Amino acid sequence: TKETKILSTFPEHKLSVVVPMYNEAELASDLILAVQDALLTYPFPWELIVVDDGSSDATWANLSSTAKVVGPHIRLVRLLRNFKQTAAMQAGIDEARGDVIVTMDGDLQNDPRDIPKLVARLLNEDLDMVAGWRQKRQDGFILRKFPSMIANNLIRKVSGLDFKDLGCSLKAFRGDVLRKVRLYGEMHRFIPAWLATVTSPRRMAEEPVRHHARVLGESKYGISRTFRVIVDLLAMYFFLRFGTRPGHFFGGIGLVFSAIGSLILSYLGVLKLFGEQVGGRPLLWLGFFALLAGVQMLTTGVLAEILMRSYFDQSGARSYHVMRNDTPEPADGWHTAHA
């Protein structure tokens, strides 16, 4: 294909494709065959990692039977129960051996034929992430497009990233950069924002990709997911702004409450000096609890700073990340175009 011809001029790399699946028995075999067909002539070693997220149907059986026929480069991971998409995606990323990692959904609405195009741009422009942009999205408005519009707008405002389609799972990453990020909750939607904590937004881009209507199985998305996204969005905002300086967050709130409480109590103290009774005033309780809340928030900020510093000192984690050093390894157990 045109994409693989372009890729053949790039430095050698290994590609890992990560796909989480849950109760997709009808599509399990088709997914493996579609990726195999799309990457059959891929000029560099590649592997497909499919994570069965605790499916209760025949998804695992269908994946296993198809993987045995296709080859050892199809690697399967089976979770003990349904941990949801983000955890399943993280499990696949942990298993990935490639220095380029591509993620995609398992419902075949993402087209694996777009994988070479995303990798081509990632390597050609020396980027750390290229996200798919579903320009012609083939989904229903109420259950899919509308919740996605809400989530995308919220994420853009909080993260400051000007991406048009943050919900598209089809993305290509530099493996060493993606592995610096751990995903929790519904955080797979916020990967570009989390990556911005370890690399520059200038090293991330968006590329138009195909999108197909679901033909088999049932969608796992809906309006309810929007509310879970909002909760994770608040957590993301905190970590992006104050992840390495929590004392500033809690301390700022504590100073405000302490100042309000002190002003109220000072005012009541002056009234008391002039002989007025203040013991039964609700304002006294407001001032007391505001001051108490301020002290507690300041204390929380100090404790958070201690925990954060202990984490960086003892775990070996760093508050910075160094530019990668590409060192190709010998191919072993990977699919190659001549195999």
Tab-separated table of C-alpha atoms in Angstrom:
chain	number	residue	atom	x	y	z
A	1	THR	CA	0.000	0.000	0.000
A	2	LYS	CA	0.954	3.651	-0.256
A	3	GLU	CA	1.408	3.899	3.519
A	4	THR	CA	3.734	0.919	3.788
A	5	LYS	CA	5.855	2.210	0.894
A	6	ILE	CA	6.310	5.460	2.755
A	7	LEU	CA	7.114	3.593	5.982
A	8	SER	CA	9.824	1.540	4.293
A	9	THR	CA	12.044	4.640	4.182
A	10	PHE	CA	11.850	5.209	7.938
A	11	PRO	CA	14.177	3.988	10.701
A	12	GLU	CA	13.585	0.430	11.837
A	13	HIS	CA	10.965	0.035	14.538
A	14	LYS	CA	8.635	-2.510	16.114
A	15	LEU	CA	4.891	-1.967	16.176
A	16	SER	CA	2.428	-3.157	18.827
A	17	VAL	CA	-1.312	-2.853	18.167
A	18	VAL	CA	-3.387	-2.938	21.376
A	19	VAL	CA	-7.122	-3.707	21.262
A	20	PRO	CA	-9.377	-4.125	24.335
A	21	MET	CA	-12.555	-6.171	23.806
A	22	TYR	CA	-15.591	-6.944	25.947
A	23	ASN	CA	-18.440	-9.229	24.869
A	24	GLU	CA	-17.612	-8.954	21.174
A	25	ALA	CA	-17.942	-12.633	20.239
A	26	GLU	CA	-19.407	-11.769	16.840
A	27	LEU	CA	-16.430	-9.551	15.969
A	28	ALA	CA	-13.518	-11.280	17.722
A	29	SER	CA	-12.337	-13.325	14.754
A	30	ASP	CA	-13.090	-10.560	12.260
A	31	LEU	CA	-10.943	-8.117	14.230
A	32	ILE	CA	-7.868	-10.332	14.140
A	33	LEU	CA	-8.306	-11.050	10.449
A	34	ALA	CA	-8.869	-7.368	9.647
A	35	VAL	CA	-5.655	-6.299	11.394
A	36	GLN	CA	-3.762	-9.195	9.808
A	37	ASP	CA	-4.970	-8.171	6.363
A	38	ALA	CA	-4.199	-4.465	6.929
A	39	LEU	CA	-0.633	-5.147	8.133
A	40	LEU	CA	0.197	-8.227	6.062
A	41	THR	CA	2.831	-6.360	4.033
A	42	TYR	CA	3.944	-4.051	6.848
A	43	PRO	CA	7.723	-3.697	6.347
A	44	PHE	CA	8.645	-3.836	10.032
A	45	PRO	CA	7.994	-6.369	12.837
A	46	TRP	CA	4.565	-6.053	14.424
A	47	GLU	CA	2.323	-7.776	16.927
A	48	LEU	CA	-1.360	-7.603	17.822
A	49	ILE	CA	-2.324	-7.688	21.499
A	50	VAL	CA	-6.013	-8.302	22.154
A	51	VAL	CA	-7.218	-7.926	25.755
A	52	ASP	CA	-10.393	-9.788	26.686
A	53	ASP	CA	-11.843	-7.618	29.443
A	54	GLY	CA	-13.611	-10.417	31.328
A	55	SER	CA	-16.132	-11.181	28.595
A	56	SER	CA	-19.091	-13.392	29.561
A	57	ASP	CA	-19.751	-14.640	26.009
A	58	ALA	CA	-17.643	-16.564	23.500
A	59	THR	CA	-15.186	-13.723	22.873
A	60	TRP	CA	-12.202	-15.536	24.394
A	61	ALA	CA	-12.946	-18.804	22.605
A	62	ASN	CA	-13.215	-17.068	19.244
A	63	LEU	CA	-10.056	-15.046	19.836
A	64	SER	CA	-8.103	-18.145	20.854
A	65	SER	CA	-9.164	-20.264	17.895
A	66	THR	CA	-8.392	-17.497	15.387
A	67	ALA	CA	-5.050	-16.603	16.973
A	68	LYS	CA	-3.870	-20.216	16.691
A	69	VAL	CA	-4.539	-20.166	12.969
A	70	VAL	CA	-3.099	-16.717	12.205
A	71	GLY	CA	0.193	-17.008	14.092
A	72	PRO	CA	2.187	-16.325	17.291
A	73	HIS	CA	2.296	-12.590	16.633
A	74	ILE	CA	-1.332	-12.522	17.811
A	75	ARG	CA	-0.983	-12.277	21.578
A	76	LEU	CA	-4.013	-12.593	23.843
A	77	VAL	CA	-4.508	-11.307	27.385
A	78	ARG	CA	-7.481	-12.429	29.458
A	79	LEU	CA	-8.543	-10.376	32.499
A	80	LEU	CA	-10.167	-12.128	35.447
A	81	ARG	CA	-13.236	-9.898	35.336
A	82	ASN	CA	-14.570	-6.826	33.571
A	83	PHE	CA	-12.250	-4.011	34.658
A	84	LYS	CA	-13.597	-1.587	31.991
A	85	GLN	CA	-11.932	-0.223	28.894
A	86	THR	CA	-9.248	1.939	30.483
A	87	ALA	CA	-7.845	-0.871	32.630
A	88	ALA	CA	-7.984	-3.286	29.684
A	89	MET	CA	-6.117	-0.806	27.511
A	90	GLN	CA	-3.477	-0.345	30.218
A	91	ALA	CA	-3.077	-4.133	30.455
A	92	GLY	CA	-2.420	-4.260	26.712
A	93	ILE	CA	0.068	-1.404	26.886
A	94	ASP	CA	1.910	-3.193	29.702
A	95	GLU	CA	2.192	-6.283	27.482
A	96	ALA	CA	3.268	-4.356	24.377
A	97	ARG	CA	6.894	-4.804	23.341
A	98	GLY	CA	6.990	-2.345	20.457
A	99	ASP	CA	8.626	1.066	20.408
A	100	VAL	CA	5.545	2.277	18.526
A	101	ILE	CA	2.145	1.462	20.079
A	102	VAL	CA	-1.197	1.840	18.328
A	103	THR	CA	-4.477	1.579	20.263
A	104	MET	CA	-7.897	1.002	18.730
A	105	ASP	CA	-11.393	-0.198	19.677
A	106	GLY	CA	-12.461	-3.782	19.135
A	107	ASP	CA	-15.790	-3.041	17.463
A	108	LEU	CA	-14.205	-2.544	14.004
A	109	GLN	CA	-15.577	0.978	13.762
A	110	ASN	CA	-11.925	2.008	13.674
A	111	ASP	CA	-10.321	0.867	10.436
A	112	PRO	CA	-6.971	-0.945	10.891
A	113	ARG	CA	-6.002	0.148	7.366
A	114	ASP	CA	-5.375	3.597	8.885
A	115	ILE	CA	-2.648	2.254	11.183
A	116	PRO	CA	0.232	2.681	8.674
A	117	LYS	CA	-0.894	6.252	7.979
A	118	LEU	CA	-0.815	7.190	11.661
A	119	VAL	CA	2.567	5.548	12.188
A	120	ALA	CA	3.888	7.234	9.052
A	121	ARG	CA	3.073	10.664	10.391
A	122	LEU	CA	4.345	9.793	13.866
A	123	LEU	CA	7.750	8.802	12.537
A	124	ASN	CA	8.020	11.223	9.630
A	125	GLU	CA	7.299	14.288	11.756
A	126	ASP	CA	9.088	12.958	14.864
A	127	LEU	CA	5.973	13.186	17.044
A	128	ASP	CA	5.068	11.432	20.280
A	129	MET	CA	1.384	10.895	19.482
A	130	VAL	CA	-0.899	11.022	16.457
A	131	ALA	CA	-4.600	10.768	17.281
A	132	GLY	CA	-7.302	9.716	14.881
A	133	TRP	CA	-9.967	12.240	13.929
A	134	ARG	CA	-13.292	10.722	12.841
A	135	GLN	CA	-14.361	13.432	10.416
A	136	LYS	CA	-17.338	11.417	9.146
A	137	ARG	CA	-18.412	9.626	12.280
A	138	GLN	CA	-20.945	6.845	11.668
A	139	ASP	CA	-22.782	6.843	15.011
A	140	GLY	CA	-26.166	7.792	16.405
A	141	PHE	CA	-26.467	11.363	17.661
A	142	ILE	CA	-28.209	10.884	21.020
A	143	LEU	CA	-26.269	7.958	22.472
A	144	ARG	CA	-22.850	8.502	20.900
A	145	LYS	CA	-22.233	11.856	19.201
A	146	PHE	CA	-23.954	14.073	21.792
A	147	PRO	CA	-22.149	12.597	24.861
A	148	SER	CA	-18.899	12.737	22.911
A	149	MET	CA	-19.451	16.428	22.078
A	150	ILE	CA	-19.974	17.234	25.758
A	151	ALA	CA	-16.913	15.251	26.842
A	152	ASN	CA	-14.688	16.731	24.110
A	153	ASN	CA	-15.666	20.303	24.990
A	154	LEU	CA	-15.025	19.745	28.698
A	155	ILE	CA	-11.670	18.086	28.086
A	156	ARG	CA	-10.565	20.830	25.701
A	157	LYS	CA	-11.406	23.560	28.210
A	158	VAL	CA	-9.675	21.830	31.121
A	159	SER	CA	-6.605	20.528	29.282
A	160	GLY	CA	-6.103	23.380	26.831
A	161	LEU	CA	-5.503	20.880	24.005
A	162	ASP	CA	-7.140	21.875	20.724
A	163	PHE	CA	-8.056	18.378	19.530
A	164	LYS	CA	-11.261	17.890	17.575
A	165	ASP	CA	-11.884	14.255	18.508
A	166	LEU	CA	-10.406	13.251	21.857
A	167	GLY	CA	-12.698	10.227	22.076
A	168	CYS	CA	-11.253	8.348	19.104
A	169	SER	CA	-9.402	5.274	20.399
A	170	LEU	CA	-7.314	4.918	17.251
A	171	LYS	CA	-4.017	6.561	18.204
A	172	ALA	CA	-0.331	5.984	17.541
A	173	PHE	CA	2.265	6.611	20.267
A	174	ARG	CA	5.952	6.519	20.922
A	175	GLY	CA	6.091	3.562	23.286
A	176	ASP	CA	8.603	5.063	25.713
A	177	VAL	CA	6.434	8.165	26.125
A	178	LEU	CA	3.142	6.303	26.533
A	179	ARG	CA	4.659	4.017	29.163
A	180	LYS	CA	5.348	7.043	31.362
A	181	VAL	CA	1.580	7.457	31.819
A	182	ARG	CA	-0.665	5.182	33.908
A	183	LEU	CA	-4.364	5.008	33.047
A	184	TYR	CA	-7.198	4.741	35.583
A	185	GLY	CA	-10.962	5.262	35.671
A	186	GLU	CA	-12.073	6.547	32.248
A	187	MET	CA	-8.662	8.072	31.604
A	188	HIS	CA	-8.224	6.519	28.160
A	189	ARG	CA	-10.223	9.511	26.911
A	190	PHE	CA	-7.648	11.866	28.396
A	191	ILE	CA	-4.461	10.279	27.071
A	192	PRO	CA	-3.466	13.421	25.100
A	193	ALA	CA	-3.875	15.516	28.259
A	194	TRP	CA	-1.864	13.067	30.363
A	195	LEU	CA	0.836	12.914	27.704
A	196	ALA	CA	1.092	16.691	27.952
A	197	THR	CA	2.534	16.139	31.460
A	198	VAL	CA	5.534	14.260	30.057
A	199	THR	CA	5.961	15.779	26.584
A	200	SER	CA	5.122	18.970	24.733
A	201	PRO	CA	1.684	19.404	23.088
A	202	ARG	CA	3.663	20.484	20.021
A	203	ARG	CA	4.747	16.854	19.672
A	204	MET	CA	1.124	15.678	19.330
A	205	ALA	CA	-1.041	15.853	16.224
A	206	GLU	CA	-4.394	14.754	14.825
A	207	GLU	CA	-4.965	12.853	11.581
A	208	PRO	CA	-8.278	12.184	9.758
A	209	VAL	CA	-9.213	8.498	9.770
A	210	ARG	CA	-12.019	6.306	8.488
A	211	HIS	CA	-14.964	5.414	10.696
A	212	HIS	CA	-17.536	2.692	10.101
A	213	ALA	CA	-20.980	2.055	11.535
A	214	ARG	CA	-21.219	-0.870	13.933
A	215	VAL	CA	-22.636	-3.886	12.116
A	216	LEU	CA	-22.505	-6.553	14.850
A	217	GLY	CA	-22.736	-6.604	18.635
A	218	GLU	CA	-23.950	-3.885	20.981
A	219	SER	CA	-22.371	-0.550	21.856
A	220	LYS	CA	-20.927	-0.206	25.370
A	221	TYR	CA	-21.225	3.599	25.333
A	222	GLY	CA	-24.052	5.906	26.354
A	223	ILE	CA	-25.146	9.042	28.196
A	224	SER	CA	-24.189	7.599	31.599
A	225	ARG	CA	-20.525	7.562	30.623
A	226	THR	CA	-20.558	11.360	30.369
A	227	PHE	CA	-21.053	11.665	34.131
A	228	ARG	CA	-18.139	9.320	34.855
A	229	VAL	CA	-16.018	11.362	32.480
A	230	ILE	CA	-16.818	14.534	34.447
A	231	VAL	CA	-15.570	12.948	37.679
A	232	ASP	CA	-12.333	11.824	36.015
A	233	LEU	CA	-12.041	15.248	34.415
A	234	LEU	CA	-11.881	16.852	37.864
A	235	ALA	CA	-9.156	14.423	38.888
A	236	MET	CA	-7.258	15.147	35.670
A	237	TYR	CA	-7.502	18.904	36.292
A	238	PHE	CA	-5.995	18.473	39.755
A	239	PHE	CA	-3.105	16.294	38.590
A	240	LEU	CA	-2.328	18.466	35.570
A	241	ARG	CA	-2.229	21.674	37.599
A	242	PHE	CA	-1.035	20.502	41.012
A	243	GLY	CA	0.276	16.948	40.623
A	244	THR	CA	3.806	17.905	41.738
A	245	ARG	CA	2.794	20.755	44.063
A	246	PRO	CA	-0.355	19.705	45.971
A	247	GLY	CA	0.546	22.070	48.798
A	248	HIS	CA	-0.274	25.014	46.521
A	249	PHE	CA	-3.766	23.654	45.887
A	250	PHE	CA	-4.727	22.799	49.452
A	251	GLY	CA	-2.715	25.682	50.878
A	252	GLY	CA	-4.472	28.228	48.669
A	253	ILE	CA	-7.899	27.009	49.787
A	254	GLY	CA	-6.711	26.904	53.384
A	255	LEU	CA	-5.479	30.491	53.293
A	256	VAL	CA	-8.817	31.701	51.905
A	257	PHE	CA	-10.844	29.940	54.598
A	258	SER	CA	-8.410	31.010	57.308
A	259	ALA	CA	-8.617	34.626	56.179
A	260	ILE	CA	-12.436	34.547	56.142
A	261	GLY	CA	-12.587	32.923	59.571
A	262	SER	CA	-10.039	35.331	61.029
A	263	LEU	CA	-11.868	38.375	59.682
A	264	ILE	CA	-15.192	37.174	61.083
A	265	LEU	CA	-13.743	36.391	64.503
A	266	SER	CA	-11.829	39.692	64.567
A	267	TYR	CA	-15.033	41.563	63.765
A	268	LEU	CA	-16.893	39.764	66.535
A	269	GLY	CA	-13.972	40.387	68.892
A	270	VAL	CA	-14.246	44.121	68.298
A	271	LEU	CA	-17.989	43.996	68.972
A	272	LYS	CA	-17.323	42.098	72.184
A	273	LEU	CA	-14.931	44.817	73.349
A	274	PHE	CA	-17.719	47.342	72.929
A	275	GLY	CA	-19.978	45.302	75.181
A	276	GLU	CA	-22.149	43.515	72.622
A	277	GLN	CA	-23.162	39.881	73.097
A	278	VAL	CA	-21.762	37.643	70.356
A	279	GLY	CA	-22.058	34.162	71.932
A	280	GLY	CA	-25.413	33.359	70.322
A	281	ARG	CA	-24.668	34.713	66.871
A	282	PRO	CA	-24.525	32.254	63.941
A	283	LEU	CA	-21.681	34.366	62.600
A	284	LEU	CA	-19.524	33.135	65.495
A	285	TRP	CA	-19.962	29.525	64.405
A	286	LEU	CA	-19.324	30.450	60.785
A	287	GLY	CA	-16.060	32.158	61.681
A	288	PHE	CA	-14.980	29.310	63.950
A	289	PHE	CA	-15.606	26.578	61.370
A	290	ALA	CA	-14.093	28.634	58.536
A	291	LEU	CA	-10.897	29.048	60.541
A	292	LEU	CA	-10.912	25.365	61.471
A	293	ALA	CA	-11.419	24.361	57.827
A	294	GLY	CA	-8.562	26.639	56.799
A	295	VAL	CA	-6.191	25.076	59.301
A	296	GLN	CA	-7.216	21.594	58.172
A	297	MET	CA	-6.638	22.444	54.503
A	298	LEU	CA	-3.227	23.918	55.280
A	299	THR	CA	-2.323	20.776	57.212
A	300	THR	CA	-3.570	18.613	54.353
A	301	GLY	CA	-1.370	20.572	51.958
A	302	VAL	CA	1.704	19.971	54.115
A	303	LEU	CA	0.936	16.241	54.358
A	304	ALA	CA	0.349	16.040	50.592
A	305	GLU	CA	3.718	17.691	49.951
A	306	ILE	CA	5.419	15.187	52.287
A	307	LEU	CA	3.738	12.248	50.514
A	308	MET	CA	4.605	13.612	47.095
A	309	ARG	CA	8.254	14.117	48.010
A	310	SER	CA	8.433	10.660	49.609
A	311	TYR	CA	6.990	9.148	46.425
A	312	PHE	CA	9.594	10.779	44.193
A	313	ASP	CA	12.464	9.995	46.602
A	314	GLN	CA	11.655	6.350	47.356
A	315	SER	CA	10.029	5.081	44.161
A	316	GLY	CA	12.684	6.459	41.842
A	317	ALA	CA	10.031	8.447	39.960
A	318	ARG	CA	11.054	11.771	38.483
A	319	SER	CA	9.361	15.118	38.132
A	320	TYR	CA	10.821	15.345	34.617
A	321	HIS	CA	11.230	13.036	31.606
A	322	VAL	CA	14.249	12.893	29.325
A	323	MET	CA	14.016	12.726	25.539
A	324	ARG	CA	14.013	9.141	24.259
A	325	ASN	CA	17.059	7.353	22.878
A	326	ASP	CA	15.970	5.029	20.037
A	327	THR	CA	17.858	1.724	20.121
A	328	PRO	CA	16.378	-0.903	17.756
A	329	GLU	CA	16.459	-4.471	19.057
A	330	PRO	CA	16.781	-7.677	17.006
A	331	ALA	CA	13.425	-8.978	15.785
A	332	ASP	CA	12.239	-12.089	17.595
A	333	GLY	CA	8.738	-13.519	17.553
A	334	TRP	CA	7.277	-10.703	15.464
A	335	HIS	CA	5.357	-10.717	12.213
A	336	THR	CA	7.441	-9.516	9.280
A	337	ALA	CA	6.424	-8.935	5.690
A	338	HIS	CA	8.572	-11.818	4.414
A	339	ALA	CA	7.324	-14.302	7.056
